[in-house]
Short mmCIF file of C-alpha atoms in Angstrom, two decimals:
data_model
loop_
_atom_site.label_atom_id
_atom_site.label_comp_id
_atom_site.label_asym_id
_atom_site.label_seq_id
_atom_site.Cartn_x
_atom_site.Cartn_y
_atom_site.Cartn_z
CA MET Q 26 7.79 2.78 -58.69
CA ASN Q 27 11.05 0.79 -58.72
CA ARG Q 28 10.54 -0.05 -55.07
CA TRP Q 29 7.01 -1.20 -55.80
CA MET Q 30 8.33 -3.46 -58.57
CA GLU Q 31 10.75 -4.94 -56.06
CA TRP Q 32 7.90 -5.54 -53.62
CA ARG Q 33 5.85 -7.19 -56.32
CA GLY Q 34 8.78 -9.48 -57.11
CA LEU Q 35 9.04 -10.41 -53.43
CA VAL Q 36 5.32 -11.17 -53.24
CA VAL Q 37 5.56 -13.35 -56.35
CA ALA Q 38 8.53 -15.20 -54.86
CA MET Q 39 6.69 -15.81 -51.57
CA ILE Q 40 3.52 -16.99 -53.33
CA ALA Q 41 5.51 -19.30 -55.60
CA THR Q 42 7.50 -20.69 -52.67
CA SER Q 43 4.37 -21.30 -50.59
CA GLY Q 44 2.49 -22.89 -53.48
CA LEU Q 45 5.34 -25.21 -54.43
CA THR Q 46 5.84 -26.24 -50.80
CA ALA Q 47 2.15 -27.06 -50.39
CA LEU Q 48 2.18 -28.98 -53.66
CA ALA Q 49 5.27 -30.95 -52.63
CA ASP Q 50 3.60 -31.86 -49.35
CA PHE Q 51 0.41 -32.98 -51.10
CA LEU Q 52 2.14 -34.99 -53.81
CA LEU Q 53 5.31 -36.34 -52.24
CA TRP Q 54 5.05 -36.52 -48.45
CA ASN Q 55 4.65 -40.06 -47.17
CA HIS Q 56 3.87 -41.39 -50.66
CA ARG Q 57 5.80 -43.59 -53.04
CA PRO Q 58 6.73 -41.35 -55.99
CA GLY Q 59 5.07 -42.03 -59.31
CA LEU Q 60 2.67 -39.86 -61.26
CA SER Q 61 2.94 -37.35 -58.42
CA TRP Q 62 6.63 -36.80 -59.18
CA ALA Q 63 5.90 -36.03 -62.84
CA ILE Q 64 3.19 -33.54 -61.83
CA PHE Q 65 5.50 -31.90 -59.31
CA VAL Q 66 8.41 -31.50 -61.77
CA THR Q 67 6.01 -30.06 -64.35
CA ALA Q 68 4.66 -27.54 -61.83
CA LEU Q 69 8.17 -26.56 -60.76
CA ALA Q 70 9.28 -26.04 -64.37
CA ALA Q 71 6.14 -24.00 -65.15
CA THR Q 72 6.77 -21.82 -62.09
CA LEU Q 73 10.34 -21.16 -63.21
CA TRP Q 74 9.02 -20.27 -66.67
CA LEU Q 75 6.63 -17.70 -65.17
CA VAL Q 76 8.92 -16.08 -62.62
CA GLN Q 77 11.83 -15.67 -65.05
CA GLY Q 78 9.72 -13.38 -67.22
CA CYS Q 79 11.38 -12.41 -70.48
CA ARG Q 80 14.72 -14.01 -69.65
CA ARG Q 81 16.32 -16.52 -72.00
CA ARG Q 82 14.49 -19.83 -72.41
CA PRO Q 83 16.68 -22.64 -73.75
CA TRP Q 84 14.33 -24.74 -75.83
CA ILE Q 85 16.70 -27.71 -75.94
CA ALA Q 86 16.66 -27.96 -72.14
CA TRP Q 87 12.87 -27.62 -72.06
CA THR Q 88 12.50 -30.36 -74.68
CA LEU Q 89 14.85 -32.69 -72.81
CA LEU Q 90 12.96 -32.01 -69.58
CA ALA Q 91 9.66 -32.82 -71.29
CA GLY Q 92 11.09 -36.19 -72.35
CA ALA Q 93 12.32 -36.87 -68.81
CA VAL Q 94 8.92 -35.99 -67.33
CA ALA Q 95 7.22 -38.32 -69.81
CA GLN Q 96 9.56 -41.07 -68.64
CA SER Q 97 8.57 -40.30 -65.03
CA VAL Q 98 5.00 -41.16 -65.99
CA MET Q 99 6.22 -44.38 -67.57
CA GLN Q 100 8.67 -45.43 -64.84
CA ILE Q 101 10.75 -43.54 -62.30
CA GLY Q 102 14.36 -44.47 -61.72
CA LEU Q 103 17.51 -42.99 -60.23
CA ALA Q 104 18.81 -41.90 -63.64
CA ASN Q 105 15.48 -40.22 -64.41
CA VAL Q 106 15.49 -38.23 -61.16
CA ILE Q 107 19.13 -37.16 -61.61
CA VAL Q 108 18.46 -35.97 -65.17
CA GLU Q 109 15.44 -33.93 -64.07
CA ILE Q 110 17.35 -32.30 -61.21
CA VAL Q 111 20.22 -31.35 -63.52
CA LEU Q 112 17.83 -29.88 -66.11
CA ILE Q 113 15.88 -27.97 -63.44
CA LEU Q 114 19.16 -26.46 -62.24
CA PHE Q 115 19.94 -25.56 -65.85
CA LEU Q 116 16.63 -23.67 -66.05
CA VAL Q 117 17.40 -21.92 -62.77
CA SER Q 118 20.80 -20.93 -64.16
CA GLU Q 119 19.13 -18.91 -66.93
CA TRP Q 120 18.32 -16.35 -64.23
CA TYR Q 121 21.99 -15.35 -64.51
CA GLY Q 122 21.85 -14.95 -68.29
CA PRO Q 123 22.50 -11.17 -68.34
CA GLU Q 124 25.22 -11.38 -65.67
CA LEU Q 125 27.29 -14.46 -66.56
CA GLN Q 126 28.60 -15.73 -69.85
CA GLY Q 127 28.94 -19.42 -70.53
CA ARG Q 128 26.69 -22.32 -69.54
CA TRP Q 129 29.22 -23.79 -67.12
CA SER Q 130 29.54 -20.57 -65.11
CA ARG Q 131 25.75 -20.10 -64.98
CA TRP Q 132 25.00 -23.72 -64.04
CA THR Q 133 27.62 -23.83 -61.30
CA GLU Q 134 26.33 -20.50 -59.97
CA ALA Q 135 22.84 -22.05 -59.73
CA VAL Q 136 24.28 -25.00 -57.81
CA TRP Q 137 26.10 -22.62 -55.48
CA ALA Q 138 22.85 -20.69 -54.97
CA LEU Q 139 21.20 -23.87 -53.68
CA VAL Q 140 24.16 -24.61 -51.41
CA LYS Q 141 23.70 -21.27 -49.67
CA ALA Q 142 19.89 -21.42 -49.89
CA PRO Q 143 19.25 -21.05 -46.10
CA PHE Q 144 20.69 -17.52 -46.22
CA ARG Q 145 17.92 -16.47 -48.62
CA TRP Q 146 15.57 -16.19 -45.62
CA VAL Q 147 17.87 -13.54 -44.15
CA TRP Q 148 17.80 -11.72 -47.48
CA LEU Q 149 13.99 -11.95 -47.68
CA LEU Q 150 13.52 -10.56 -44.18
CA ALA Q 151 15.93 -7.71 -44.89
CA GLU Q 152 14.11 -6.86 -48.12
CA LEU Q 153 10.73 -6.82 -46.39
CA LEU Q 154 11.99 -4.48 -43.67
CA ARG Q 155 14.00 -2.18 -45.94
CA ASP Q 156 12.63 1.36 -46.41
CA PRO Q 157 9.03 0.66 -45.35
CA LEU Q 158 8.09 4.37 -45.26
CA ASP Q 159 9.10 5.00 -48.88
CA THR Q 160 6.28 2.86 -50.22
CA ALA Q 161 3.73 3.13 -47.39
CA GLY Q 162 1.29 4.99 -49.58
CA VAL Q 163 1.47 2.48 -52.41
CA ILE Q 164 1.20 -0.50 -50.08
CA THR Q 165 -1.77 1.00 -48.23
CA GLN Q 166 -3.53 1.64 -51.51
CA ARG Q 167 -2.96 -1.94 -52.65
CA LEU Q 168 -4.17 -3.33 -49.34
CA TRP Q 169 -7.30 -1.18 -49.56
CA HIS Q 170 -8.02 -2.51 -53.05
CA ALA Q 171 -7.57 -6.09 -51.83
CA THR Q 172 -9.92 -5.43 -48.93
CA MET Q 173 -12.56 -3.98 -51.25
CA ILE Q 174 -12.33 -7.11 -53.41
CA PHE Q 175 -12.31 -9.89 -50.81
CA ALA Q 176 -14.20 -8.42 -47.81
CA PRO Q 177 -17.68 -8.65 -49.43
CA ALA Q 178 -17.03 -12.26 -50.41
CA LEU Q 179 -16.00 -13.08 -46.85
CA VAL Q 180 -19.11 -11.43 -45.35
CA VAL Q 181 -21.47 -13.16 -47.79
CA THR Q 182 -19.79 -16.53 -47.15
CA VAL Q 183 -20.19 -16.22 -43.37
CA VAL Q 184 -23.85 -15.16 -43.62
CA PHE Q 185 -24.86 -18.01 -45.91
CA ALA Q 186 -22.84 -20.53 -43.91
CA LEU Q 187 -24.83 -19.56 -40.79
CA LEU Q 188 -28.14 -19.75 -42.64
CA LEU Q 189 -27.40 -23.13 -44.23
CA GLY Q 190 -26.11 -24.46 -40.92
CA SER Q 191 -29.35 -23.46 -39.19
CA GLY Q 192 -31.52 -25.02 -41.90
CA ASN Q 193 -29.54 -28.25 -42.32
CA ALA Q 194 -28.75 -30.08 -39.08
CA ILE Q 195 -26.07 -32.32 -40.58
CA TYR Q 196 -24.43 -29.44 -42.40
CA GLY Q 197 -24.58 -27.29 -39.27
CA GLN Q 198 -23.04 -30.06 -37.17
CA TRP Q 199 -20.30 -30.54 -39.75
CA MET Q 200 -19.55 -26.80 -39.83
CA GLY Q 201 -19.55 -26.66 -36.04
CA HIS Q 202 -16.97 -29.43 -35.78
CA LEU Q 203 -14.82 -28.02 -38.59
CA PRO Q 204 -12.37 -26.11 -36.33
CA GLU Q 205 -12.08 -29.10 -34.01
CA ARG Q 206 -11.40 -31.43 -36.91
CA PHE Q 207 -8.83 -29.05 -38.32
CA PHE Q 208 -6.86 -28.97 -35.07
CA ASP Q 209 -7.20 -32.74 -34.68
CA TRP Q 210 -5.74 -33.16 -38.16
CA LEU Q 211 -3.01 -30.67 -37.33
CA TRP Q 212 -1.90 -32.57 -34.22
CA SER Q 213 -2.21 -36.02 -35.82
CA GLN Q 214 -0.64 -35.30 -39.22
CA VAL Q 215 1.97 -32.62 -38.57
CA SER Q 216 5.12 -34.20 -37.15
CA PHE Q 217 8.65 -32.96 -36.72
CA GLY Q 218 9.67 -34.79 -39.88
CA ARG Q 219 6.92 -33.10 -41.85
CA LEU Q 220 7.85 -29.68 -40.52
CA LEU Q 221 11.46 -30.37 -41.51
CA PHE Q 222 10.25 -31.40 -44.97
CA TRP Q 223 8.31 -28.13 -45.31
CA ALA Q 224 11.30 -26.06 -44.21
CA THR Q 225 13.66 -27.85 -46.60
CA MET Q 226 11.34 -27.57 -49.58
CA ALA Q 227 10.53 -23.91 -48.92
CA THR Q 228 14.23 -23.08 -48.61
CA LEU Q 229 15.10 -24.78 -51.90
CA PHE Q 230 12.16 -23.25 -53.76
CA LEU Q 231 12.95 -19.74 -52.52
CA ALA Q 232 16.52 -20.14 -53.79
CA MET Q 233 15.16 -21.33 -57.16
CA VAL Q 234 12.55 -18.65 -57.81
CA ARG Q 235 14.77 -15.83 -56.48
CA PRO Q 236 18.38 -17.04 -56.54
CA ALA Q 237 21.14 -14.94 -55.04
CA ARG Q 238 22.95 -12.49 -57.25
CA ALA Q 239 26.06 -13.71 -58.98
CA SER Q 240 29.39 -12.54 -57.66
CA LYS Q 241 31.10 -9.78 -59.61
CA LYS Q 242 34.36 -11.68 -59.26
CA PRO Q 243 34.77 -14.97 -61.15
CA ARG Q 244 34.26 -18.05 -59.02
CA PRO Q 245 37.31 -20.29 -58.39
CA TRP Q 246 35.74 -23.17 -60.32
CA VAL Q 247 35.32 -21.00 -63.44
CA PHE Q 248 39.03 -20.22 -63.82
CA GLU Q 249 40.79 -22.01 -66.65
CA PRO Q 250 43.57 -24.12 -65.08
CA GLY Q 251 46.69 -23.49 -67.09
CA ARG Q 252 49.69 -25.69 -67.64
CA PHE Q 253 52.15 -26.28 -64.84
CA PRO Q 254 55.04 -23.81 -64.74
CA GLU Q 255 58.05 -24.75 -66.84
CA PRO Q 256 60.51 -26.64 -64.61
CA SER Q 257 64.02 -25.36 -64.03
CA LYS Q 258 65.48 -28.64 -65.32
CA MET Q 259 63.51 -29.78 -68.31
CA TRP Q 260 65.30 -33.10 -68.71
CA VAL Q 261 64.27 -34.12 -65.17
CA ALA Q 262 60.59 -33.48 -65.96
CA ARG Q 263 60.80 -35.45 -69.21
CA TRP Q 264 62.52 -38.47 -67.69
CA ARG Q 265 60.17 -38.41 -64.73
CA GLY Q 266 57.26 -38.80 -67.15
CA TYR Q 267 59.10 -41.55 -69.04
CA ALA Q 268 59.77 -43.48 -65.82
CA VAL Q 269 56.18 -43.30 -64.61
CA LEU Q 270 54.66 -44.29 -67.96
CA LEU Q 271 57.16 -47.09 -68.59
CA ALA Q 272 56.60 -48.58 -65.12
CA VAL Q 273 52.80 -48.61 -65.36
CA ASN Q 274 52.90 -49.98 -68.91
CA LEU Q 275 55.00 -52.92 -67.71
CA LEU Q 276 52.60 -53.54 -64.81
CA TYR Q 277 49.56 -53.46 -67.06
CA LEU Q 278 51.31 -55.67 -69.61
CA GLY Q 279 51.76 -58.33 -66.93
CA ALA Q 280 48.13 -58.09 -65.76
CA ASN Q 281 46.75 -58.23 -69.30
CA GLY Q 282 49.06 -61.16 -70.12
CA ILE Q 283 47.71 -63.14 -67.17
CA ASP Q 284 44.16 -62.36 -68.29
CA ALA Q 285 44.99 -63.58 -71.80
CA ILE Q 286 46.13 -66.94 -70.40
CA TYR Q 287 43.60 -67.61 -67.65
CA LEU Q 288 40.62 -65.43 -68.58
CA TRP Q 289 40.46 -65.79 -72.34
CA GLU Q 290 42.28 -69.09 -72.99
CA GLN Q 291 40.75 -70.50 -69.77
CA ALA Q 292 43.90 -72.28 -68.67
CA VAL Q 293 43.85 -74.23 -65.41
CA LEU Q 294 44.11 -71.85 -62.45
CA PRO Q 295 46.88 -72.21 -59.88
CA PRO Q 296 45.88 -74.55 -57.02
CA ASP Q 297 45.75 -71.75 -54.44
CA VAL Q 298 43.43 -69.50 -56.52
CA THR Q 299 39.71 -70.26 -56.88
CA LEU Q 300 37.53 -69.21 -59.80
CA SER Q 301 35.48 -66.90 -57.56
CA GLU Q 302 38.63 -65.16 -56.31
CA TYR Q 303 39.98 -64.66 -59.82
CA VAL Q 304 36.74 -63.69 -61.56
CA HIS Q 305 34.76 -61.81 -58.90
CA GLN Q 306 37.07 -60.49 -56.20
CA GLY Q 307 39.14 -57.48 -57.13
CA VAL Q 308 36.85 -56.13 -59.86
CA ALA Q 309 36.38 -52.90 -57.90
CA SER Q 310 40.16 -52.50 -57.60
CA LEU Q 311 40.63 -53.00 -61.35
CA ILE Q 312 37.99 -50.37 -62.11
CA ALA Q 313 39.58 -47.97 -59.63
CA SER Q 314 42.96 -48.48 -61.30
CA THR Q 315 41.56 -47.37 -64.66
CA VAL Q 316 40.05 -44.22 -63.14
CA ILE Q 317 43.28 -43.34 -61.33
CA ALA Q 318 45.20 -43.99 -64.56
CA GLY Q 319 43.18 -41.25 -66.24
CA VAL Q 320 44.02 -38.81 -63.44
CA VAL Q 321 47.74 -39.63 -63.69
CA LEU Q 322 47.70 -39.08 -67.46
CA ILE Q 323 46.03 -35.70 -67.03
CA LEU Q 324 48.65 -34.62 -64.49
CA ILE Q 325 51.50 -35.70 -66.77
CA HIS Q 326 50.11 -33.82 -69.77
CA GLN Q 327 49.30 -30.68 -67.78
CA GLN Q 328 53.02 -30.02 -67.76
CA ALA Q 329 54.59 -27.37 -69.93
CA ASP Q 330 54.60 -28.14 -73.65
CA ALA Q 331 58.36 -28.64 -73.70
CA ALA Q 332 58.10 -31.40 -71.06
CA VAL Q 333 55.68 -33.46 -73.17
CA THR Q 334 57.57 -35.10 -76.03
CA ARG Q 335 56.50 -37.59 -78.69
CA TRP Q 336 57.84 -40.40 -76.48
CA THR Q 337 55.62 -39.18 -73.66
CA ARG Q 338 52.61 -39.27 -75.96
CA ALA Q 339 53.54 -42.69 -77.35
CA LEU Q 340 53.82 -44.22 -73.87
CA SER Q 341 50.56 -42.51 -72.89
CA TYR Q 342 48.72 -43.96 -75.89
CA ALA Q 343 50.11 -47.39 -75.04
CA TRP Q 344 48.82 -47.05 -71.47
CA ILE Q 345 45.40 -45.95 -72.73
CA ALA Q 346 45.27 -49.02 -74.99
CA GLN Q 347 46.21 -51.28 -72.08
CA ASN Q 348 43.52 -49.71 -69.94
CA GLY Q 349 41.09 -50.54 -72.73
CA LEU Q 350 42.22 -54.18 -72.63
CA LEU Q 351 41.82 -54.15 -68.85
CA LEU Q 352 38.25 -52.85 -69.19
CA ILE Q 353 37.45 -55.61 -71.67
CA GLY Q 354 38.85 -58.09 -69.15
CA VAL Q 355 36.58 -56.72 -66.44
CA LEU Q 356 33.59 -57.12 -68.77
CA ARG Q 357 34.69 -60.71 -69.38
CA ARG Q 358 34.81 -61.28 -65.62
CA LEU Q 359 31.29 -59.90 -65.25
CA ARG Q 360 30.02 -62.22 -67.96
CA LEU Q 361 31.60 -65.29 -66.37
CA TYR Q 362 30.20 -64.33 -62.99
CA VAL Q 363 26.71 -63.86 -64.45
CA GLU Q 364 26.91 -67.25 -66.15
CA SER Q 365 27.86 -68.88 -62.84
CA TYR Q 366 25.29 -67.04 -60.72
CA GLN Q 367 22.76 -64.58 -62.18
CA LEU Q 368 22.39 -61.13 -63.66
CA SER Q 369 21.59 -58.19 -61.37
CA GLU Q 370 20.97 -54.48 -61.72
CA ALA Q 371 24.24 -53.78 -59.92
CA ARG Q 372 26.20 -55.73 -62.55
CA VAL Q 373 24.39 -53.93 -65.35
CA ASN Q 374 25.33 -50.61 -63.73
CA VAL Q 375 28.96 -51.74 -63.49
CA ALA Q 376 28.94 -52.55 -67.20
CA LEU Q 377 27.50 -49.12 -68.00
CA PHE Q 378 30.15 -47.49 -65.83
CA LEU Q 379 32.83 -49.36 -67.78
CA VAL Q 380 31.38 -47.99 -71.01
CA LEU Q 381 31.54 -44.50 -69.51
CA VAL Q 382 35.18 -45.02 -68.49
CA ALA Q 383 35.97 -46.19 -72.02
CA CYS Q 384 34.40 -42.99 -73.40
CA GLY Q 385 36.52 -41.04 -70.95
CA PHE Q 386 39.70 -42.66 -72.26
CA ALA Q 387 38.65 -41.88 -75.84
CA LEU Q 388 38.22 -38.22 -74.88
CA LEU Q 389 41.54 -38.39 -73.06
CA ALA Q 390 43.28 -39.61 -76.22
CA VAL Q 391 41.89 -36.63 -78.16
CA TYR Q 392 42.92 -34.34 -75.30
CA LEU Q 393 46.50 -35.65 -75.48
CA GLN Q 394 46.75 -35.49 -79.25
CA ARG Q 395 45.43 -31.96 -79.70
CA ARG Q 396 46.68 -30.53 -76.40
CA HIS Q 397 43.23 -29.27 -75.46
CA SER Q 398 42.62 -27.43 -72.20
CA PHE Q 399 41.52 -29.20 -69.04
CA THR Q 400 38.17 -27.38 -69.21
CA TRP Q 401 37.57 -28.93 -72.63
CA LEU Q 402 38.13 -32.39 -71.18
CA LEU Q 403 36.00 -31.69 -68.10
CA THR Q 404 33.00 -30.32 -69.97
CA ARG Q 405 33.04 -33.18 -72.49
CA GLY Q 406 33.29 -35.69 -69.67
CA VAL Q 407 30.32 -34.16 -67.85
CA ALA Q 408 28.36 -34.13 -71.11
CA ALA Q 409 29.14 -37.84 -71.63
CA VAL Q 410 27.84 -38.63 -68.14
CA LEU Q 411 24.62 -36.69 -68.72
CA ILE Q 412 24.07 -38.31 -72.13
CA LEU Q 413 24.52 -41.76 -70.59
CA PHE Q 414 22.08 -40.98 -67.77
CA TYR Q 415 19.55 -39.50 -70.19
CA VAL Q 416 19.63 -42.57 -72.43
CA VAL Q 417 19.66 -45.10 -69.58
CA GLN Q 418 16.58 -43.58 -67.92
CA PHE Q 419 14.40 -44.97 -70.73
CA PHE Q 420 15.59 -48.56 -70.20
CA ASP Q 421 13.60 -50.94 -68.02
CA THR Q 422 16.61 -52.60 -66.45
CA ALA Q 423 14.59 -54.61 -63.93
CA GLN Q 424 12.43 -56.20 -66.63
CA TRP Q 425 15.47 -57.01 -68.75
CA VAL Q 426 17.36 -58.54 -65.81
CA ALA Q 427 14.36 -60.65 -64.81
CA ALA Q 428 13.79 -61.89 -68.37
CA TYR Q 429 17.47 -62.81 -68.71
CA ASN Q 430 17.50 -64.72 -65.42
CA VAL Q 431 14.34 -66.65 -66.27
CA SER Q 432 15.72 -67.52 -69.70
CA ALA Q 433 18.94 -68.77 -68.10
CA TRP Q 434 16.88 -70.73 -65.56
CA ARG Q 435 14.96 -72.49 -68.35
CA ASN Q 436 18.22 -73.52 -70.00
CA HIS Q 437 19.76 -74.73 -66.73
CA PRO Q 438 20.03 -78.44 -65.93
CA ARG Q 439 16.95 -79.51 -63.98
CA SER Q 440 18.95 -80.80 -61.03
CA ASP Q 441 20.56 -77.37 -60.54
CA ARG Q 442 17.45 -75.21 -60.92
CA TYR Q 443 16.74 -74.87 -57.21
CA LEU Q 444 20.24 -73.55 -56.55
CA ALA Q 445 20.48 -71.36 -59.65
CA PHE Q 446 17.24 -69.37 -59.42
CA ASP Q 447 16.57 -66.59 -56.90
CA VAL Q 448 12.84 -65.80 -56.82
CA GLU Q 449 13.21 -63.33 -53.96
CA TYR Q 450 15.50 -61.13 -56.02
CA LEU Q 451 12.98 -61.05 -58.88
CA ARG Q 452 10.28 -60.01 -56.44
CA GLU Q 453 12.48 -57.22 -55.07
CA LEU Q 454 13.18 -55.89 -58.57
CA GLY Q 455 9.68 -54.43 -58.70
CA PRO Q 456 6.48 -54.82 -60.71
CA THR Q 457 8.08 -54.84 -64.17
CA ALA Q 458 10.00 -57.99 -63.19
CA TRP Q 459 6.94 -59.84 -61.90
CA PRO Q 460 5.68 -61.10 -65.31
CA SER Q 461 8.90 -63.11 -65.52
CA LEU Q 462 8.24 -64.38 -62.02
CA LYS Q 463 4.77 -65.42 -63.14
CA GLN Q 464 6.31 -67.51 -65.92
CA VAL Q 465 8.20 -69.50 -63.31
CA ALA Q 466 5.10 -69.81 -61.11
CA GLU Q 467 3.10 -71.26 -64.01
CA SER Q 468 5.80 -73.72 -65.04
CA ASP Q 469 5.80 -77.40 -64.15
CA TYR Q 470 9.20 -77.42 -62.46
CA GLN Q 471 9.18 -77.90 -58.71
CA PRO Q 472 10.03 -76.58 -56.19
CA ASP Q 473 10.83 -73.38 -58.14
CA ALA Q 474 7.22 -72.96 -59.32
CA SER Q 475 5.87 -73.15 -55.77
CA ARG Q 476 8.41 -70.67 -54.46
CA ALA Q 477 7.73 -68.29 -57.34
CA ALA Q 478 3.95 -68.54 -56.84
CA LYS Q 479 4.29 -67.67 -53.18
CA ALA Q 480 6.68 -64.77 -53.89
CA LEU Q 481 4.38 -63.39 -56.60
CA HIS Q 482 1.34 -63.57 -54.33
CA GLU Q 483 3.19 -61.73 -51.54
CA ALA Q 484 4.37 -59.09 -54.00
CA LEU Q 485 0.86 -58.44 -55.34
CA VAL Q 486 -0.63 -58.26 -51.85
CA TYR Q 487 2.07 -55.82 -50.68
CA ASP Q 488 1.61 -53.66 -53.77
CA GLN Q 489 -2.12 -53.34 -53.03
CA THR Q 490 -1.27 -51.81 -49.64
CA LEU Q 491 0.71 -49.09 -51.44
CA ASP Q 492 -1.90 -48.51 -54.14
CA ASN Q 493 -2.42 -44.77 -54.63
CA TRP Q 494 -2.87 -42.57 -57.67
CA ARG Q 495 0.26 -40.67 -56.67
CA SER Q 496 2.32 -43.86 -57.01
CA TRP Q 497 0.87 -44.87 -60.38
CA GLN Q 498 3.36 -45.66 -63.16
CA TRP Q 499 2.43 -46.91 -66.61
CA ARG Q 500 4.93 -49.75 -66.85
CA ALA Q 501 4.21 -50.95 -63.32
CA ALA Q 502 0.43 -50.87 -63.87
CA LYS Q 503 0.78 -52.77 -67.15
CA ALA Q 504 3.02 -55.40 -65.53
CA ILE Q 505 0.66 -55.86 -62.57
CA ARG Q 506 -2.26 -56.43 -64.94
CA GLU Q 507 -0.22 -59.11 -66.68
CA CYS Q 508 0.60 -60.70 -63.32
CA GLN Q 509 -2.97 -61.18 -62.16
CA PRO Q 510 -3.32 -64.94 -61.55
CA THR Q 511 -5.37 -66.94 -64.02
CA SER Q 512 -8.30 -68.98 -62.79
CA LYS Q 513 -6.86 -72.14 -64.36
CA PRO Q 514 -3.08 -72.16 -64.14
CA PRO Q 515 -0.99 -74.83 -65.85
CA ALA Q 516 -0.74 -78.22 -64.24
CA VAL Q 517 1.33 -77.71 -61.13
CA PRO Q 518 1.31 -80.00 -58.09
CA GLN Q 519 -1.01 -78.65 -55.40
CA THR Q 520 1.45 -77.32 -52.86
CA ASP Q 521 0.52 -74.71 -50.29
CA ALA Q 522 2.21 -71.97 -52.31
CA THR Q 523 0.37 -72.74 -55.55
CA ARG Q 524 -2.94 -73.05 -53.69
CA VAL Q 525 -2.37 -69.56 -52.28
CA TYR Q 526 -1.60 -68.34 -55.79
CA GLU Q 527 -4.92 -69.73 -57.12
CA ASP Q 528 -6.87 -68.36 -54.17
CA SER Q 529 -5.50 -64.88 -54.91
CA ALA Q 530 -7.11 -65.08 -58.38
CA THR Q 531 -10.54 -65.56 -56.82
CA ALA Q 532 -9.90 -62.75 -54.34
CA ASN Q 533 -8.90 -60.33 -57.11
CA GLU Q 534 -11.98 -61.24 -59.19
CA GLU Q 535 -14.26 -60.64 -56.20
CA LYS Q 536 -12.56 -57.30 -55.51
CA LEU Q 537 -12.99 -56.17 -59.12
CA SER Q 538 -16.65 -57.27 -59.09
CA ALA Q 539 -17.32 -55.37 -55.86
CA SER Q 540 -15.68 -52.20 -57.23
CA SER Q 541 -17.73 -52.23 -60.46
CA PRO Q 542 -21.10 -50.40 -60.65
CA GLU Q 543 -22.93 -53.72 -61.11
CA GLY Q 544 -21.21 -55.20 -58.09
CA ARG Q 545 -22.02 -52.22 -55.90
CA ALA Q 546 -25.66 -52.25 -56.99
CA ALA Q 547 -26.12 -55.95 -56.25
CA PRO Q 548 -27.86 -56.73 -52.92
#
């Protein structure tokens, strides 16, 4: 009986893997993700719910996943996809509930199971071939029951298909060409890329529905890293920490002092330094310096307790404060650059990353004060990243960026509008940014209005070529409805671009009329 239960588990795993692979192909292959992605994630989560049986079900994770799936219906973004993948892995990790203690150990074990997913095919083949004679009687009985259930249905289907094909010429012709059409579809639609997609999806799904057993020995990444061994000469370790912290504090003091003079007080720059060089260039290096500073502080305070004195902590707090000032300076640089050029999604992401780094330094200060373990700091840092991603996924960054740029364009001097406004970037931001582009197209400022009208028309035409229910998203659909050209736009000089924009209104009205029941019924 135990062997039969194992076989039933294997059959369930194979059916779930095959079904999820077919669903992924139907929903995701060669389609822009949208509603299809939300359906797929829901089906994957439901499958995990069913195959895990009576195992633990963390309701918080399920609730968070439901919110993320709802956001996928609204609008898909990178943060949304990352959050859903992390939560799906968390659900997979509950398979190890009886074997492993602690969420971190279970989640990392689930990640490791996906890393070694290709080897699950070897395991599946070995399980199917193991001890076939022990359960031959049970398997034969089950196969006989299946034959008794489905064989009559197959016979009746064939008989009535032949009768209907003989009585209906069109139906008979269609049934006769069915095998030919199937093989034509197979050769025309199945490519090497699609086969690779099937293999990849099936491998991942098999590892999710039947993950590998956890190791009896603790994994290396689960071990709690202790403090460094106590040095033979304690005074050397102390003064080494003093020297490092004092040197970097002096360096940061100089950099923050220069920012106070030239960035905040806006003093005249040296003749050999341009505003672009000072404000824009080097931002990545400044951000990298703050991240490396956190690593250095962790290494210093991972020393033995006797090597970390109150002077070490005081210098560390001073360095953390100076890193905070440096982060504020980077934000100031971003603001000046946006005022000179324009806002972009990349600059918004940089600002969010700076907020995350600031949270990391706040956690680091608590870690230093209370002498917490490194695992405490790591888990809180990972939690901060996930919280940021979960919150950010609900923001429509593209719409906000477009609205900000259009508002800045309206307040710009008229003579500089052509140089200050980038209509192509607004078009590339996606449908939720197009209502802002429409505002420019319907304005009376040339040549920006003409360029915006042309860009909006091209965007709407291109979006129609990708129109599919799988790609549907609520925010995008709402924005596209708002962007449909009006029959009587505001008074704009009749350039070629605006004439194209007006013509697209007539084309869209004719298309809607033809797709309506009244339009189809008209002669």
